Coordinates of C-alpha atoms and ligand atoms in Angstrom, one line a residue:
X77 CA 18.2 59.7 110.6
X78 CA 18.8 63.3 111.7
X79 CA 22.5 62.9 112.3
X80 CA 23.2 61.1 109.1
X81 CA 25.2 62.8 106.4
X82 CA 25.8 61.9 102.9
X83 CA 29.1 60.0 102.3
X84 CA 30.0 62.6 99.6
X85 CA 29.9 65.3 102.2
X86 CA 32.0 63.3 104.6
X87 CA 34.7 62.6 102.1
X88 CA 34.8 65.8 100.2
X89 CA 35.6 68.4 103.0
X90 CA 38.4 66.1 104.2
X91 CA 39.8 66.0 100.7
X92 CA 39.6 69.8 100.6
X93 CA 41.2 70.3 103.9
X94 CA 44.1 67.9 103.1
X95 CA 44.7 69.5 99.7
X96 CA 44.5 73.1 101.2
X97 CA 46.9 72.3 104.0
X98 CA 49.4 70.5 101.8
X99 CA 49.4 73.2 99.1
X100 CA 49.8 75.9 101.8
X101 CA 52.7 74.0 103.4
X102 CA 54.3 73.5 100.0
X103 CA 53.8 77.1 99.1
X104 CA 55.2 78.3 102.4
X105 CA 58.3 76.0 102.1
X106 CA 58.8 76.9 98.5
X107 CA 58.6 80.7 99.2
X108 CA 61.1 80.3 102.1
X109 CA 63.4 78.3 99.8
X110 CA 63.0 80.8 97.0
X111 CA 63.7 83.7 99.3
X112 CA 66.9 82.0 100.6
X113 CA 67.9 81.1 97.1
X114 CA 67.2 84.5 95.8
X115 CA 69.2 86.1 98.6
X116 CA 72.0 83.7 97.9
X117 CA 72.0 84.3 94.2
X118 CA 71.8 88.1 94.7
X119 CA 74.7 87.9 97.1
X120 CA 76.7 85.7 94.6
X121 CA 75.8 88.1 91.8
X122 CA 77.0 91.1 93.9
X123 CA 80.2 89.2 94.7
X124 CA 80.8 88.6 91.0
X125 CA 80.2 92.3 90.2
X126 CA 82.5 93.3 93.1
X127 CA 85.1 90.9 91.8
X128 CA 85.0 92.4 88.3
X129 CA 85.3 95.9 89.7
X130 CA 88.1 94.8 91.9
X131 CA 89.9 93.6 88.8
X132 CA 89.3 96.9 86.9
X133 CA 90.5 99.1 89.7
X134 CA 93.3 97.0 91.1
X135 CA 96.6 98.9 91.5
X136 CA 94.7 102.2 91.3
X137 CA 93.1 102.3 94.7
X138 CA 94.7 105.2 96.3
X139 CA 94.2 109.0 96.8
X140 CA 96.0 109.7 93.5
X141 CA 93.4 108.0 91.4
X142 CA 90.4 109.2 93.4
X143 CA 88.9 111.4 90.8
X144 CA 89.4 108.9 88.0
X145 CA 87.9 106.1 90.2
X146 CA 84.9 108.2 91.2
X147 CA 84.3 109.0 87.6
X148 CA 84.6 105.3 86.6
X149 CA 82.2 104.4 89.4
X150 CA 79.7 107.0 88.3
X151 CA 79.8 105.5 84.8
X152 CA 79.8 101.9 85.7
X153 CA 77.2 102.0 88.5
X154 CA 74.1 103.2 86.6
X155 CA 75.2 101.0 83.7
X156 CA 74.9 97.8 85.8
X157 CA 72.2 99.2 88.1
X158 CA 74.5 98.8 91.1
X159 CA 75.9 101.3 93.6
X160 CA 79.6 101.0 93.7
X161 CA 81.6 102.4 96.6
X162 CA 85.4 102.2 96.9
X163 CA 86.8 102.6 100.4
X164 CA 90.3 102.9 101.6
X165 CA 91.5 100.8 104.6
X166 CA 91.1 103.8 106.8
X167 CA 87.4 103.8 106.1
X168 CA 87.5 106.8 103.9
X169 CA 85.3 106.7 100.8
X170 CA 87.3 107.7 97.7
X171 CA 84.7 106.9 95.0
X172 CA 81.0 106.2 94.8
X173 CA 78.7 105.7 91.9
X174 CA 75.7 107.6 93.3
X175 CA 77.1 110.1 95.9
X176 CA 79.8 112.6 96.3
X177 CA 82.6 110.8 98.3
X178 CA 83.6 114.0 99.9
X179 CA 80.2 114.2 101.5
X180 CA 80.2 110.7 102.8
X181 CA 81.1 109.7 106.3
X182 CA 83.7 107.4 107.4
X183 CA 82.8 103.7 106.7
X184 CA 85.2 102.0 109.0
X185 CA 82.5 100.8 111.3
X186 CA 80.2 99.3 108.6
X187 CA 80.0 95.6 109.3
X188 CA 80.6 94.6 105.6
X189 CA 83.7 96.8 105.6
X190 CA 85.0 95.2 108.7
X191 CA 84.6 91.7 107.3
X192 CA 86.3 92.8 104.0
X193 CA 89.2 94.5 105.7
X194 CA 89.7 91.3 107.7
X195 CA 90.1 89.5 104.3
X196 CA 86.7 88.0 104.0
X197 CA 83.6 88.7 102.0
X198 CA 81.4 91.1 103.9
X199 CA 77.6 90.8 103.4
X200 CA 75.1 93.1 105.1
X201 CA 71.6 94.3 104.7
X202 CA 70.4 97.6 106.2
X203 CA 68.9 101.0 105.6
X204 CA 71.2 103.4 103.9
X205 CA 70.9 107.0 105.1
X206 CA 72.9 108.1 102.0
X207 CA 70.4 106.8 99.5
X208 CA 67.5 106.6 101.9
X209 CA 66.5 103.0 101.3
X210 CA 67.0 99.4 102.4
X211 CA 70.1 98.1 100.7
X212 CA 72.0 94.9 100.4
X213 CA 75.8 95.2 100.5
X214 CA 78.6 93.0 99.5
X215 CA 82.2 94.1 100.2
X216 CA 85.4 92.5 98.9
X217 CA 89.0 93.3 100.0
X218 CA 91.2 94.6 97.2
X219 CA 94.6 92.9 97.6
X220 CA 97.8 94.3 96.4
X221 CA 100.9 92.2 97.0
X222 CA 99.1 90.4 99.8
X223 CA 98.0 93.6 101.6
X224 CA 94.6 95.0 101.7
X225 CA 94.7 98.1 99.6
X226 CA 91.1 99.0 100.1
X227 CA 87.5 97.6 99.8
X228 CA 85.1 97.4 96.9
X229 CA 81.6 97.6 98.0
X230 CA 78.7 97.0 95.7
X231 CA 75.0 97.2 96.7
X232 CA 71.6 97.1 95.3
X233 CA 68.4 98.4 96.8
X234 CA 66.4 95.8 98.7
X235 CA 63.3 97.2 97.0
X236 CA 64.3 95.4 93.9
X237 CA 65.0 92.1 95.8
X238 CA 61.7 92.4 97.6
X239 CA 59.9 93.3 94.3
X240 CA 61.3 90.1 92.7
X241 CA 60.4 88.1 95.8
X242 CA 56.9 89.5 95.8
X243 CA 56.5 88.5 92.2
X244 CA 57.7 85.0 93.0
X245 CA 55.3 84.9 96.0
X246 CA 52.4 86.0 93.8
X247 CA 53.2 83.3 91.3
X248 CA 53.4 80.7 94.0
X249 CA 50.1 81.9 95.5
X250 CA 48.4 81.9 92.1
X251 CA 49.8 78.4 91.4
X252 CA 48.6 77.2 94.8
X253 CA 45.1 78.6 94.2
X254 CA 45.0 77.0 90.8
X255 CA 46.2 73.7 92.4
X256 CA 43.6 73.9 95.2
X257 CA 40.8 74.6 92.7
X258 CA 42.0 71.8 90.5
X259 CA 42.3 69.5 93.5
X260 CA 38.9 70.5 94.7
X261 CA 37.4 69.6 91.3
X262 CA 39.3 66.4 91.0
X263 CA 38.4 65.3 94.6
X264 CA 34.7 66.2 93.9
X265 CA 34.9 64.0 90.8
X266 CA 36.6 61.1 92.8
X267 CA 34.2 61.4 95.7
X268 CA 31.4 61.3 93.1
X269 CA 32.9 58.2 91.5
X270 CA 33.2 56.4 94.9
X271 CA 29.7 57.5 95.8
X272 CA 28.0 56.4 92.6
X273 CA 28.3 52.6 93.0
X274 CA 27.4 53.0 96.7
X275 CA 24.3 54.9 95.8
X276 CA 23.5 52.2 93.3
X277 CA 23.9 49.6 96.0
X278 CA 21.6 51.6 98.3
X279 CA 19.0 51.7 95.5
X280 CA 19.3 48.0 94.9
X281 CA 19.0 47.2 98.6
X282 CA 15.9 49.3 98.8
X283 CA 14.3 47.4 95.9
X284 CA 15.2 44.1 97.6
X285 CA 13.6 45.4 100.8
X286 CA 10.5 46.3 98.8
X287 CA 10.3 42.7 97.7
X288 CA 11.6 43.0 94.1
X289 CA 13.9 40.0 94.6
X290 CA 14.3 39.4 90.8
X291 CA 16.2 42.7 90.4
X292 CA 20.0 42.3 90.1
X293 CA 22.6 45.0 91.0
X294 CA 25.1 46.0 88.3
X295 CA 28.5 44.8 89.4
X296 CA 30.9 47.8 89.4
X297 CA 34.7 47.7 88.7
X298 CA 35.8 48.5 92.3
X299 CA 36.8 45.2 93.9
X300 CA 35.3 45.7 97.3
X301 CA 32.0 47.2 96.1
X302 CA 31.9 44.5 93.4
X303 CA 32.2 41.8 96.1
X304 CA 29.4 43.5 98.1
X305 CA 27.2 43.8 95.0
X306 CA 27.7 40.1 94.1
X307 CA 27.0 39.1 97.7
X308 CA 23.8 41.1 97.7
X309 CA 22.8 39.6 94.4
X310 CA 23.4 36.1 95.7
X311 CA 21.5 36.9 98.9
X312 CA 18.5 38.2 96.7
X313 CA 18.6 35.0 94.6
X314 CA 18.6 32.8 97.7
X315 CA 15.8 34.7 99.3
X316 CA 13.9 34.5 96.0
X317 CA 14.2 30.8 95.8
X318 CA 13.4 30.4 99.5
X319 CA 10.3 32.6 99.1
X320 CA 9.2 30.6 96.1
X321 CA 9.6 27.3 98.1
X322 CA 7.7 28.8 101.0
X323 CA 5.0 30.1 98.7
X324 CA 4.5 26.8 96.9
X325 CA 4.5 24.9 100.2
X326 CA 2.0 27.4 101.5
X327 CA -0.2 26.9 98.4
X328 CA 0.0 23.1 98.8
X329 CA -0.9 23.4 102.5
X330 CA -3.7 25.7 101.5
X331 CA -5.0 23.2 98.9
X332 CA -4.8 20.4 101.4
X333 CA -6.6 22.3 104.1
X334 CA -9.3 23.6 101.9
X335 CA -10.0 20.2 100.3
X336 CA -10.2 18.5 103.7
X337 CA -13.7 17.3 104.8
X338 CA -12.6 17.6 108.4
X339 CA -12.6 21.0 110.1
X340 CA -9.1 22.2 111.0
X341 CA -8.3 24.8 113.7
X342 CA -4.8 26.0 114.4
X343 CA -4.6 27.4 118.0
X344 CA -1.8 29.1 119.7
X345 CA -0.6 28.6 123.3
X346 CA -3.0 31.3 124.6
X347 CA -6.0 29.6 122.9
X348 CA -6.2 32.1 120.1
X349 CA -7.4 30.8 116.7
X350 CA -4.6 31.3 114.2
X351 CA -6.1 29.5 111.1
X352 CA -9.3 27.7 110.2
X353 CA -10.1 25.9 106.9
X354 CA -13.4 26.0 104.9
X355 CA -14.8 23.0 106.6
X356 CA -14.4 24.7 110.0
X357 CA -16.2 27.8 108.6
X358 CA -19.1 25.5 107.6
X359 CA -19.1 23.5 110.9
X360 CA -19.2 26.7 113.0
X361 CA -21.2 28.7 110.4
X362 CA -18.8 31.6 110.9
X363 CA -16.4 33.1 108.3
X364 CA -12.7 32.7 108.9
X365 CA -11.9 36.4 109.4
X366 CA -14.3 36.5 112.3
X367 CA -12.5 33.6 114.0
X368 CA -8.9 34.1 113.2
X369 CA -6.9 36.2 115.8
X370 CA -9.6 35.8 118.5
X371 CA -9.9 33.6 121.5
X372 CA -11.5 30.2 120.8
X373 CA -13.7 30.7 123.8
X374 CA -15.0 34.0 122.4
X375 CA -15.7 32.8 118.9
X376 CA -16.9 29.2 119.4
X377 CA -19.3 28.9 122.2
X378 CA -19.0 25.1 122.8
X379 CA -17.7 24.2 126.3
X380 CA -16.9 20.6 125.2
X381 CA -14.6 22.0 122.5
X382 CA -13.0 24.4 125.0
X383 CA -12.2 21.5 127.3
X384 CA -10.8 19.5 124.4
X385 CA -8.6 22.5 123.3
X386 CA -7.3 22.8 126.9
X387 CA -6.4 19.1 126.9
X388 CA -4.7 19.3 123.5
X389 CA -2.6 22.3 124.6
X390 CA -1.5 20.5 127.8
X391 CA -0.8 17.1 126.2
X392 CA 2.6 16.0 124.8
X393 CA 1.1 13.6 122.2
X394 CA -2.0 13.4 120.0
X395 CA -5.2 13.3 122.0
X396 CA -8.6 12.1 120.8
X397 CA -12.1 12.7 122.1
X398 CA -15.8 12.7 121.2
X399 CA -17.6 15.9 121.4
X400 CA -21.4 16.5 121.1
X401 CA -22.6 19.8 119.7
X402 CA -26.0 20.1 121.3
X403 CA -28.7 21.6 119.0
X404 CA -31.4 20.6 116.6
X405 CA -30.2 18.2 115.5
X406 CA -27.3 17.2 117.8
X407 CA -23.9 16.9 116.0
X408 CA -21.4 14.2 116.9
X409 CA -17.8 15.2 116.5
X410 CA -14.7 13.1 116.6
X411 CA -11.8 15.4 117.7
X412 CA -8.0 14.9 117.3
X413 CA -5.6 17.4 118.9
X414 CA -1.8 17.4 118.0
X415 CA 0.7 19.7 119.8
X416 CA 2.5 22.1 117.6
X417 CA 6.1 22.8 118.3
X418 CA 8.6 25.4 117.0
X419 CA 12.1 24.7 115.6
X420 CA 13.5 24.5 119.2
X421 CA 10.9 22.0 120.2
X422 CA 8.9 24.3 122.5
X423 CA 5.2 24.1 122.4
X424 CA 3.5 27.0 120.5
X425 CA 0.0 25.7 120.2
X426 CA -2.1 22.8 118.9
X427 CA -3.7 21.6 115.7
X428 CA -7.3 20.5 116.3
X429 CA -9.0 18.4 113.6
X430 CA -12.8 17.9 114.0
X431 CA -14.6 15.2 112.1
X432 CA -18.4 15.4 111.9
X433 CA -19.5 11.8 112.4
X434 CA -23.2 12.7 112.8
X435 CA -24.2 10.9 109.6
X436 CA -22.2 7.8 110.6
X437 CA -23.7 7.9 114.0
X438 CA -27.2 8.3 112.5
X439 CA -26.6 5.3 110.2
X440 CA -25.3 3.3 113.1
X441 CA -28.5 4.2 115.1
X442 CA -30.7 3.3 112.2
X443 CA -28.9 -0.1 111.8
X444 CA -29.2 -0.8 115.5
X445 CA -32.9 0.2 115.6
X446 CA -33.5 -1.9 112.5
X447 CA -32.0 -5.0 114.1
X448 CA -34.1 -4.3 117.2
X449 CA -37.2 -3.8 115.1
X450 CA -36.6 -6.9 113.0
X451 CA -36.0 -9.0 116.1
X452 CA -39.1 -7.6 117.7
X453 CA -41.3 -8.2 114.5
X454 CA -40.1 -11.8 114.2
X455 CA -40.4 -12.6 117.9
X456 CA -44.2 -12.1 118.1
X457 CA -45.1 -14.8 115.5
X458 CA -42.3 -17.1 116.6
X459 CA -43.5 -16.9 120.2
X460 CA -47.0 -17.6 119.1
X461 CA -46.0 -20.5 116.9
X462 CA -43.9 -22.0 119.7
X463 CA -46.7 -21.6 122.2
X464 CA -49.3 -23.4 120.0
X465 CA -46.9 -26.2 119.0
X466 CA -46.2 -26.8 122.7
X467 CA -49.9 -26.9 123.5
X468 CA -50.5 -29.4 120.6
X469 CA -47.6 -31.5 121.9
X470 CA -48.9 -31.5 125.4
X471 CA -52.2 -33.2 124.2
X472 CA -54.2 -30.7 122.2
X473 CA -53.2 -32.6 119.1
X474 CA -55.8 -35.2 120.2
X475 CA -58.5 -32.6 120.5
X476 CA -59.8 -32.4 116.9
X477 CA -61.7 -29.1 117.4
X478 CA -58.8 -27.1 118.8
X479 CA -56.2 -28.9 116.7
X480 CA -57.6 -27.4 113.5
X481 CA -57.8 -23.9 115.0
X482 CA -54.3 -24.1 116.5
X483 CA -52.9 -25.3 113.2
X484 CA -54.6 -22.4 111.4
X485 CA -53.1 -19.9 113.8
X486 CA -49.6 -21.5 113.3
X487 CA -50.1 -21.2 109.5
X488 CA -51.2 -17.6 109.8
X489 CA -48.1 -16.7 111.8
X490 CA -45.9 -18.7 109.5
X491 CA -47.3 -16.7 106.6
X492 CA -46.7 -13.5 108.4
X493 CA -43.0 -14.5 109.1
X494 CA -42.8 -15.4 105.4
X495 CA -44.2 -12.0 104.4
X496 CA -41.8 -10.1 106.7
X497 CA -38.8 -12.0 105.3
X498 CA -40.0 -11.5 101.7
X499 CA -40.4 -7.7 102.3
X500 CA -37.0 -7.5 104.0
X501 CA -35.4 -9.4 101.1
X502 CA -37.1 -7.1 98.5
X503 CA -36.0 -4.0 100.4
X504 CA -32.4 -5.2 100.6
X505 CA -32.4 -6.3 97.0
X506 CA -33.6 -2.9 95.8
X507 CA -31.1 -1.1 98.0
X508 CA -28.2 -3.2 96.7
X509 CA -29.2 -2.8 93.1
X510 CA -29.7 0.9 93.5
X511 CA -26.3 1.3 95.1
X512 CA -24.7 -0.7 92.3
X513 CA -26.8 1.2 89.8
X514 CA -28.1 -2.1 88.5
X515 CA -31.7 -1.0 88.2
X516 CA -32.6 -1.1 84.6
X517 CA -35.0 1.6 83.3
X518 CA -36.8 1.3 80.0
X519 CA -39.3 3.3 78.0
X520 CA -42.8 1.9 78.9
X521 CA -46.4 2.9 79.1
X522 CA -47.7 3.8 82.6
X523 CA -51.2 2.5 81.9
X524 CA -49.9 -1.1 81.7
X525 CA -48.4 -0.8 85.2
X526 CA -51.7 0.6 86.7
X527 CA -53.8 -2.1 85.1
X528 CA -51.5 -4.9 86.3
X529 CA -51.9 -3.5 89.9
X530 CA -55.7 -3.2 89.5
X531 CA -55.8 -6.9 88.4
X532 CA -53.8 -8.0 91.4
X533 CA -55.9 -6.1 93.8
X534 CA -59.2 -7.0 92.3
X535 CA -60.1 -9.7 94.8
X536 CA -59.2 -7.8 98.0
X537 CA -61.0 -4.7 96.7
X538 CA -64.1 -6.7 95.9
X539 CA -63.9 -8.3 99.3
X540 CA -64.3 -4.9 100.9
X541 CA -66.6 -3.7 98.1
X542 CA -64.2 -1.0 97.2
X543 CA -64.2 0.5 93.7
X544 CA -60.7 1.0 92.2
X545 CA -60.9 3.7 89.5
X546 CA -58.1 4.2 87.0
X547 CA -57.6 7.4 85.1
X548 CA -54.6 7.5 82.8
X549 CA -53.8 8.6 79.3
X550 CA -52.9 5.4 77.3
X551 CA -50.0 7.1 75.6
X552 CA -48.4 8.3 78.8
X553 CA -44.9 6.8 78.9
X554 CA -41.7 7.2 80.7
X555 CA -38.3 5.6 81.6
X556 CA -39.3 3.2 84.3
X557 CA -38.6 -0.3 85.6
X558 CA -42.2 -1.7 85.1
X559 CA -41.8 -4.6 87.6
X560 CA -40.5 -2.4 90.4
X561 CA -42.9 0.5 89.7
X562 CA -45.8 -2.1 89.7
X563 CA -44.6 -3.3 93.1
X564 CA -44.6 0.3 94.5
X565 CA -48.0 1.2 93.1
X566 CA -49.3 -2.1 94.4
X567 CA -48.1 -1.4 97.9
X568 CA -49.8 2.0 97.8
X569 CA -53.1 0.6 96.5
X570 CA -52.9 -2.3 98.9
X571 CA -52.6 0.3 101.8
X572 CA -55.4 2.4 100.4
X573 CA -57.7 -0.6 100.4
X574 CA -56.4 -1.8 103.8
X575 CA -57.0 1.5 105.5
X576 CA -60.3 2.3 103.8
X577 CA -63.8 1.4 105.0
X578 CA -66.2 -0.9 103.1
X579 CA -67.8 0.6 100.0
X580 CA -65.4 3.5 99.5
X581 CA -63.5 4.4 96.4
X582 CA -59.8 4.3 95.6
X583 CA -58.6 6.5 92.7
X584 CA -55.5 5.5 90.8
X585 CA -54.5 8.1 88.3
X586 CA -51.4 9.2 86.3
X587 CA -50.7 12.3 84.3
X588 CA -47.9 14.5 83.0
X589 CA -47.4 17.7 85.0
X590 CA -44.7 20.3 84.9
X591 CA -42.3 18.0 83.1
X592 CA -43.0 15.1 85.5
X593 CA -45.1 12.0 85.6
X594 CA -47.3 12.0 88.6
X595 CA -49.0 8.8 89.8
X596 CA -51.5 9.4 92.5
X597 CA -53.3 6.9 94.8
X598 CA -56.2 8.6 96.5
X599 CA -58.4 6.9 99.1
X600 CA -61.2 7.9 101.4
X601 CA -59.9 6.0 104.3
X602 CA -58.9 6.7 107.9
X603 CA -56.1 9.2 107.0
X604 CA -52.9 9.8 108.9
X605 CA -52.4 12.6 111.5
X606 CA -49.7 15.2 110.9
X607 CA -47.1 14.0 113.4
X608 CA -46.8 10.6 111.7
X609 CA -46.5 11.9 108.1
X610 CA -42.7 12.4 108.3
X611 CA -42.1 8.9 109.7
X612 CA -44.4 6.5 107.8
X613 CA -41.7 5.8 105.2
X614 CA -39.3 4.4 107.9
X615 CA -39.0 0.7 108.1
X616 CA -41.5 -0.9 110.5
X617 CA -43.1 2.4 111.4
X618 CA -46.8 2.0 111.8
X619 CA -49.4 4.5 113.0
X620 CA -51.7 1.8 114.5
X621 CA -49.8 -1.4 115.1
X622 CA -52.8 -3.5 115.9
X623 CA -54.7 -2.4 112.8
X624 CA -51.7 -2.9 110.6
X625 CA -51.1 -6.4 111.9
X626 CA -54.8 -7.1 111.6
X627 CA -54.7 -6.1 108.0
X628 CA -51.6 -8.2 107.4
X629 CA -49.2 -5.3 107.1
X630 CA -45.5 -5.8 107.8
X631 CA -44.6 -2.1 108.2
X632 CA -42.2 -2.3 105.3
X633 CA -44.6 -1.4 102.4
X634 CA -43.9 2.3 102.3
X635 CA -40.2 1.9 102.9
X636 CA -40.1 -0.3 99.8
X637 CA -42.1 2.3 97.8
X638 CA -39.7 5.0 98.8
X639 CA -36.7 3.0 97.8
X640 CA -38.2 2.1 94.4
X641 CA -39.1 5.8 93.7
X642 CA -35.6 6.9 94.7
X643 CA -34.1 4.3 92.4
X644 CA -36.1 5.9 89.6
X645 CA -34.6 9.3 90.6
X646 CA -38.1 10.5 91.7
X647 CA -39.7 11.5 95.0
X648 CA -42.8 10.4 97.0
X649 CA -45.2 12.8 98.7
X650 CA -48.1 12.3 101.0
X651 CA -51.1 14.5 101.9
X652 CA -53.4 13.3 104.5
X653 CA -55.6 14.2 107.5
X654 CA -57.4 11.9 109.8
X655 CA -60.9 10.9 108.7
X656 CA -60.5 12.5 105.3
X657 CA -58.4 10.0 103.4
X658 CA -54.9 10.1 102.0
X659 CA -53.2 11.0 98.8
X660 CA -49.9 9.4 98.0
X661 CA -48.1 10.8 94.8
X662 CA -45.1 9.4 93.0
X663 CA -43.2 12.0 91.0
X664 CA -41.0 10.6 88.3
X665 CA -38.7 12.4 85.9
X666 CA -39.6 14.2 82.6
X667 CA -42.0 12.2 80.4
X668 CA -41.3 11.6 76.7
X669 CA -42.9 14.2 74.4
Ligands
ADP204 P1 -48.1 -1.5 106.8 O1 -47.6 -2.8 106.3 O2 -48.3 -1.4 108.2 O3 -49.2 -1.0 106.0 P2 -46.6 0.5 105.5 O4 -45.2 0.8 105.4 O5 -47.2 0.2 104.2 O6 -46.8 -0.6 106.5 O7 -47.4 1.7 106.1 C1 -46.9 2.4 107.3 C2 -48.0 2.9 108.1 O8 -48.6 4.1 107.4 C3 -49.2 2.0 108.2 O9 -49.0 1.2 109.3 C4 -50.3 2.9 108.4 O10 -50.5 3.3 109.7 C5 -50.0 4.1 107.6 N1 -50.6 4.1 106.2 C6 -50.1 3.8 105.1 N2 -50.9 4.0 104.0 C7 -52.0 4.5 104.6 C8 -53.3 4.9 104.1 N3 -53.6 4.8 102.7 N4 -54.2 5.4 104.9 C9 -53.9 5.5 106.2 N5 -52.8 5.1 106.8 C10 -51.9 4.6 106.0

């Protein structure tokens, strides 16, 4: 930057120098020419005067007319501002306009006299001791009948010639200075005019560089600069359209990335994280700005993932892998790694897409466990039935006492199988209907549901001498499916009776509380210890298998309750401690005012 000079200051001094040198040269040549010309014209003028005088004095140039000639010279000389001298061929001066000829020395050795006596025009320039100044002389021969009768010499002081020349030089100098000043002003103006569009181009280029690509340069009249301005405008337009395309593509990409459920990591060849999307922020519980620009090993402390990134960076094609993020709970990740290449095809990094399949994995586990549990539940009664049937076939059929007993056992197990299958079918039906939103809710009174349950359970409660007490406002109503809700409450009351001792009390009450309908089944039974409370709603989960089977339970009752309550948009809660009984409460949506 330091060495840069403005274009104006590069152009202008050169203009000035060129102008000055040309004007000086012209002035010098002109002055020399004028000088020569002036000398020539002075010489010609003196020649003409000498010629005139020659004509006047012709035939008189001799000693006899000396006085008259001298007088004539003294009259004519001052009148024409010229010194006139008449010289005889011997060199003797017989007349002079300004001096006394008698006092004048012999002129025969004067160069102009010599030339004239030889018949030519004599011209000389020298200092005159007679008049004490520099003079210019012109001498002509006076011819009489072909002979030289004498010489007419005219002269003027050089002072006058010099004065005239000086005047001319002064004018030339003044003219030159005027021209130089004018040229300086004109070249300043021209330099300015050349500079102006270039300055405009510079300003425009700066605005383009600052990102103002919608700005357009004014196209000047100068052809080359106009072409440059047009080229710059075209370039800006193209850049603008490319930027717009890039921006809209980036926005699209942004939208795609942020709406993806999968976590996306863009990693460069040195394992640095270049980009992450929102799902990745959620998966690693770290904001993007703390991951981007740093090594993947530094920001995500998962060795399985590091190994996968290494593999993806080394591979030529898409690689896949399963990664487990250990923790509470474990997370199962399906990973895809695709190499990223630049325009030349060289590898610059990898795109890693991570899909959290924990939920799928959990569902798969639940399904697998369920199949195992169902098989297990069905196997016990079937093995038992098969065993007793074989025993009967092998002869026990003829033993009337055992036969009855065996058939009773077979019937009991068959009923159990039937119950399990019934409960499974109920469960799957509720699940399907809830999924398809086919469960129909209607405005109905809660008391009717509770009383229907009480009626169903009457016998088994009486068998165990258990009192079932209902407490519910008759007007309490809500949007429910009465059949399903009856089934849910029935399961709860059935459990309460099953897991209570003889002679205890089971409370069944319902009320409106905090905008909800709460139906509670409270017993004084064996209770459930804390570690089981979270799991009793799972299918086939039983705290005490033997007691449940003994009481005719399938392990599906509470799972059915939970599904029915969910289908109503409500929730189920349990509070219980061993030996102190249990309280199951169904919370349903807002009751009608
Ligand atoms: P089950 O058919 O075995 O009763 P449920 O799904 O209805 O199956 O209940 C799951 C388990 O929860 C039962 O096996 C039992 O251990 C426990 N349980 C349910 N209700 C009660 C209760 N009122 N008192 C004590 N334990 C209960």
